[in-house]
Amino acid sequence: MHVLISRHRDGELITRTIGRFGVGTVRGSSKEGEGAQALREMVRLLRGGSYVAISPDGPHGPRMRASEGIVTTARLAGVPVVPMAVGVSRRRLLNSWDRFLLPLPFSRGVFIWGEPIVVPRDADRATCARLQAEIEAAITHVTNTADRLTGHAPVEPDPVPAVAEGVH
């Protein structure tokens, strides 16, 4: 398993933490111009039989809104997207843009996953946009399920960003 993590300072802390559990990382961020390198590495890993986890809302949001990177990665690697979420009974939600979930000691937790979503290698722009919305809805569904199963009200996604007229 490899997780896409930003090169930001907090990403370094996450990298060191998950590394202790044997989880690898792909470091990069579209915000830092390293997206292409990270994309190539994730596609290489996926084609080689590894799993890759991507937080679909990117490094700065909007919260719980999938970026097109997850669709592009799945299309190029020829693998399905499996929506997954975790919920814990004892937690703190940080007052950050993403409402980062910090599990507290002695929590009980659940992992919830949905049905795989296939992104065809020959998907056109309209198909990719439709699948991006489908992936986002599936991730929101499994996240809400994990929250409810652990006794919490779901965190609401940010509003859908307005698309500038004439920009596609």
mmCIF file of C-alpha atoms in Angstrom:
data_model
loop_
_atom_site.group_PDB
_atom_site.id
_atom_site.type_symbol
_atom_site.label_atom_id
_atom_site.label_comp_id
_atom_site.label_asym_id
_atom_site.label_seq_id
_atom_site.Cartn_x
_atom_site.Cartn_y
_atom_site.Cartn_z
ATOM 1 C CA MET A 1 0.000 0.000 0.000
ATOM 2 C CA HIS A 2 1.169 3.491 -0.856
ATOM 3 C CA VAL A 3 -0.523 6.755 0.083
ATOM 4 C CA LEU A 4 -0.319 10.021 -1.861
ATOM 5 C CA ILE A 5 0.936 12.658 0.581
ATOM 6 C CA SER A 6 1.896 16.279 0.040
ATOM 7 C CA ARG A 7 5.452 17.513 0.467
ATOM 8 C CA HIS A 8 4.186 20.063 2.993
ATOM 9 C CA ARG A 9 5.521 19.927 6.571
ATOM 10 C CA ASP A 10 2.418 18.126 7.891
ATOM 11 C CA GLY A 11 2.855 15.579 5.090
ATOM 12 C CA GLU A 12 6.276 14.712 6.495
ATOM 13 C CA LEU A 13 4.734 13.911 9.882
ATOM 14 C CA ILE A 14 2.113 11.689 8.228
ATOM 15 C CA THR A 15 4.793 9.965 6.133
ATOM 16 C CA ARG A 16 6.872 9.106 9.190
ATOM 17 C CA THR A 17 3.818 7.905 11.114
ATOM 18 C CA ILE A 18 2.389 5.577 8.475
ATOM 19 C CA GLY A 19 5.873 4.341 7.595
ATOM 20 C CA ARG A 20 6.018 2.742 11.040
ATOM 21 C CA PHE A 21 3.077 0.577 9.935
ATOM 22 C CA GLY A 22 4.794 -0.488 6.716
ATOM 23 C CA VAL A 23 2.787 1.829 4.477
ATOM 24 C CA GLY A 24 4.715 3.507 1.665
ATOM 25 C CA THR A 25 4.171 6.966 0.266
ATOM 26 C CA VAL A 26 4.126 8.835 -2.998
ATOM 27 C CA ARG A 27 5.071 12.431 -2.312
ATOM 28 C CA GLY A 28 3.699 15.195 -4.486
ATOM 29 C CA SER A 29 1.080 17.840 -4.888
ATOM 30 C CA SER A 30 -0.640 19.595 -7.753
ATOM 31 C CA LYS A 31 -0.295 22.808 -5.755
ATOM 32 C CA GLU A 32 3.491 22.491 -5.826
ATOM 33 C CA GLY A 33 3.833 21.561 -9.497
ATOM 34 C CA GLU A 34 4.765 17.974 -8.653
ATOM 35 C CA GLY A 35 1.535 16.409 -9.817
ATOM 36 C CA ALA A 36 2.911 14.873 -13.004
ATOM 37 C CA GLN A 37 5.756 13.123 -11.178
ATOM 38 C CA ALA A 38 3.395 11.773 -8.489
ATOM 39 C CA LEU A 39 0.906 10.666 -11.161
ATOM 40 C CA ARG A 40 3.611 8.712 -13.018
ATOM 41 C CA GLU A 41 4.731 7.046 -9.780
ATOM 42 C CA MET A 42 1.172 6.074 -8.778
ATOM 43 C CA VAL A 43 0.449 4.637 -12.246
ATOM 44 C CA ARG A 44 3.728 2.652 -12.106
ATOM 45 C CA LEU A 45 2.839 1.265 -8.660
ATOM 46 C CA LEU A 46 -0.718 0.369 -9.672
ATOM 47 C CA ARG A 47 0.372 -1.354 -12.875
ATOM 48 C CA GLY A 48 2.870 -3.307 -10.759
ATOM 49 C CA GLY A 49 0.094 -4.658 -8.528
ATOM 50 C CA SER A 50 0.373 -2.282 -5.559
ATOM 51 C CA TYR A 51 -2.505 -0.408 -3.997
ATOM 52 C CA VAL A 52 -2.571 3.379 -3.854
ATOM 53 C CA ALA A 53 -4.705 5.500 -1.526
ATOM 54 C CA ILE A 54 -5.569 9.046 -2.556
ATOM 55 C CA SER A 55 -7.420 11.647 -0.538
ATOM 56 C CA PRO A 56 -9.619 12.833 -3.374
ATOM 57 C CA ASP A 57 -10.059 16.438 -2.238
ATOM 58 C CA GLY A 58 -6.410 17.340 -2.739
ATOM 59 C CA PRO A 59 -4.174 19.439 -0.536
ATOM 60 C CA HIS A 60 -6.459 22.449 -0.130
ATOM 61 C CA GLY A 61 -9.980 21.391 -0.994
ATOM 62 C CA PRO A 62 -12.701 22.088 -1.379
ATOM 63 C CA ARG A 63 -13.538 19.612 1.397
ATOM 64 C CA MET A 64 -14.915 16.274 0.213
ATOM 65 C CA ARG A 65 -14.926 17.325 -3.456
ATOM 66 C CA ALA A 66 -13.041 14.913 -5.706
ATOM 67 C CA SER A 67 -10.372 16.323 -7.976
ATOM 68 C CA GLU A 68 -9.911 14.964 -11.479
ATOM 69 C CA GLY A 69 -6.559 13.444 -10.487
ATOM 70 C CA ILE A 70 -8.144 10.309 -9.058
ATOM 71 C CA VAL A 71 -10.007 9.659 -12.326
ATOM 72 C CA THR A 72 -6.886 10.320 -14.391
ATOM 73 C CA THR A 73 -4.822 7.953 -12.250
ATOM 74 C CA ALA A 74 -7.390 5.138 -12.510
ATOM 75 C CA ARG A 75 -7.821 5.662 -16.273
ATOM 76 C CA LEU A 76 -4.085 5.600 -17.017
ATOM 77 C CA ALA A 77 -3.374 2.632 -14.722
ATOM 78 C CA GLY A 78 -6.401 0.629 -15.862
ATOM 79 C CA VAL A 79 -7.645 0.005 -12.326
ATOM 80 C CA PRO A 80 -11.001 0.647 -10.633
ATOM 81 C CA VAL A 81 -11.517 3.189 -7.861
ATOM 82 C CA VAL A 82 -12.724 1.690 -4.582
ATOM 83 C CA PRO A 83 -14.298 4.328 -2.322
ATOM 84 C CA MET A 84 -13.204 3.857 1.299
ATOM 85 C CA ALA A 85 -13.646 5.686 4.579
ATOM 86 C CA VAL A 86 -12.786 5.221 8.234
ATOM 87 C CA GLY A 87 -14.776 6.203 11.301
ATOM 88 C CA VAL A 88 -13.789 6.151 14.967
ATOM 89 C CA SER A 89 -15.843 6.323 18.142
ATOM 90 C CA ARG A 90 -13.571 8.829 19.908
ATOM 91 C CA ARG A 91 -12.231 11.611 17.761
ATOM 92 C CA ARG A 92 -11.380 15.223 17.440
ATOM 93 C CA LEU A 93 -12.213 17.071 14.227
ATOM 94 C CA LEU A 94 -9.616 19.756 13.703
ATOM 95 C CA ASN A 95 -10.721 23.262 12.811
ATOM 96 C CA SER A 96 -9.009 23.002 9.415
ATOM 97 C CA TRP A 97 -10.357 23.372 5.884
ATOM 98 C CA ASP A 98 -10.834 19.597 5.661
ATOM 99 C CA ARG A 99 -12.056 19.000 9.242
ATOM 100 C CA PHE A 100 -9.148 16.537 9.672
ATOM 101 C CA LEU A 101 -10.169 13.551 11.808
ATOM 102 C CA LEU A 102 -7.786 12.822 14.674
ATOM 103 C CA PRO A 103 -8.575 9.463 16.334
ATOM 104 C CA LEU A 104 -8.297 9.536 20.117
ATOM 105 C CA PRO A 105 -6.767 6.759 22.218
ATOM 106 C CA PHE A 106 -8.937 3.726 22.977
ATOM 107 C CA SER A 107 -11.268 4.424 20.052
ATOM 108 C CA ARG A 108 -13.134 1.722 18.245
ATOM 109 C CA GLY A 109 -13.283 2.089 14.509
ATOM 110 C CA VAL A 110 -14.732 0.895 11.244
ATOM 111 C CA PHE A 111 -13.482 0.752 7.675
ATOM 112 C CA ILE A 112 -16.223 1.065 5.069
ATOM 113 C CA TRP A 113 -15.767 0.553 1.334
ATOM 114 C CA GLY A 114 -18.103 0.722 -1.608
ATOM 115 C CA GLU A 115 -18.357 -0.979 -4.958
ATOM 116 C CA PRO A 116 -15.452 -0.511 -7.384
ATOM 117 C CA ILE A 117 -15.975 2.201 -10.000
ATOM 118 C CA VAL A 118 -14.384 1.409 -13.355
ATOM 119 C CA VAL A 119 -12.812 4.224 -15.358
ATOM 120 C CA PRO A 120 -12.353 3.033 -18.972
ATOM 121 C CA ARG A 121 -8.928 3.731 -20.477
ATOM 122 C CA ASP A 122 -10.614 5.388 -23.457
ATOM 123 C CA ALA A 123 -12.971 7.560 -21.367
ATOM 124 C CA ASP A 124 -13.601 10.966 -22.930
ATOM 125 C CA ARG A 125 -13.785 14.229 -20.981
ATOM 126 C CA ALA A 126 -17.560 13.988 -20.389
ATOM 127 C CA THR A 127 -17.293 10.399 -19.143
ATOM 128 C CA CYS A 128 -14.417 11.358 -16.823
ATOM 129 C CA ALA A 129 -16.456 14.254 -15.401
ATOM 130 C CA ARG A 130 -19.442 11.936 -14.800
ATOM 131 C CA LEU A 131 -17.227 9.335 -13.112
ATOM 132 C CA GLN A 132 -15.565 12.021 -10.987
ATOM 133 C CA ALA A 133 -19.014 13.007 -9.663
ATOM 134 C CA GLU A 134 -19.909 9.323 -9.136
ATOM 135 C CA ILE A 135 -16.675 8.711 -7.187
ATOM 136 C CA GLU A 136 -17.302 11.799 -5.065
ATOM 137 C CA ALA A 137 -20.855 10.681 -4.246
ATOM 138 C CA ALA A 138 -19.637 7.164 -3.380
ATOM 139 C CA ILE A 139 -16.914 8.489 -1.078
ATOM 140 C CA THR A 140 -19.393 10.803 0.653
ATOM 141 C CA HIS A 141 -21.758 7.851 1.124
ATOM 142 C CA VAL A 142 -19.147 5.562 2.715
ATOM 143 C CA THR A 143 -17.855 8.438 4.873
ATOM 144 C CA ASN A 144 -21.362 9.218 6.137
ATOM 145 C CA THR A 145 -21.914 5.514 6.840
ATOM 146 C CA ALA A 146 -18.656 5.308 8.831
ATOM 147 C CA ASP A 147 -19.624 8.407 10.829
ATOM 148 C CA ARG A 148 -23.110 7.060 11.633
ATOM 149 C CA LEU A 149 -21.757 3.627 12.632
ATOM 150 C CA THR A 150 -19.406 5.291 15.116
ATOM 151 C CA GLY A 151 -22.067 7.579 16.598
ATOM 152 C CA HIS A 152 -21.271 10.852 14.838
ATOM 153 C CA ALA A 153 -23.159 13.238 12.612
ATOM 154 C CA PRO A 154 -21.657 13.297 9.114
ATOM 155 C CA VAL A 155 -19.351 16.144 8.112
ATOM 156 C CA GLU A 156 -20.894 18.092 5.266
ATOM 157 C CA PRO A 157 -18.923 18.557 2.029
ATOM 158 C CA ASP A 158 -18.076 22.097 0.946
ATOM 159 C CA PRO A 159 -20.588 23.546 -1.517
ATOM 160 C CA VAL A 160 -20.013 22.599 -5.148
ATOM 161 C CA PRO A 161 -17.643 25.207 -6.568
ATOM 162 C CA ALA A 162 -19.078 27.446 -9.246
ATOM 163 C CA VAL A 163 -17.578 26.890 -12.692
ATOM 164 C CA ALA A 164 -16.576 30.050 -14.479
ATOM 165 C CA GLU A 165 -18.577 30.606 -17.640
ATOM 166 C CA GLY A 166 -16.678 29.488 -20.713
ATOM 167 C CA VAL A 167 -14.147 27.440 -18.707
ATOM 168 C CA HIS A 168 -14.237 23.661 -19.137
#
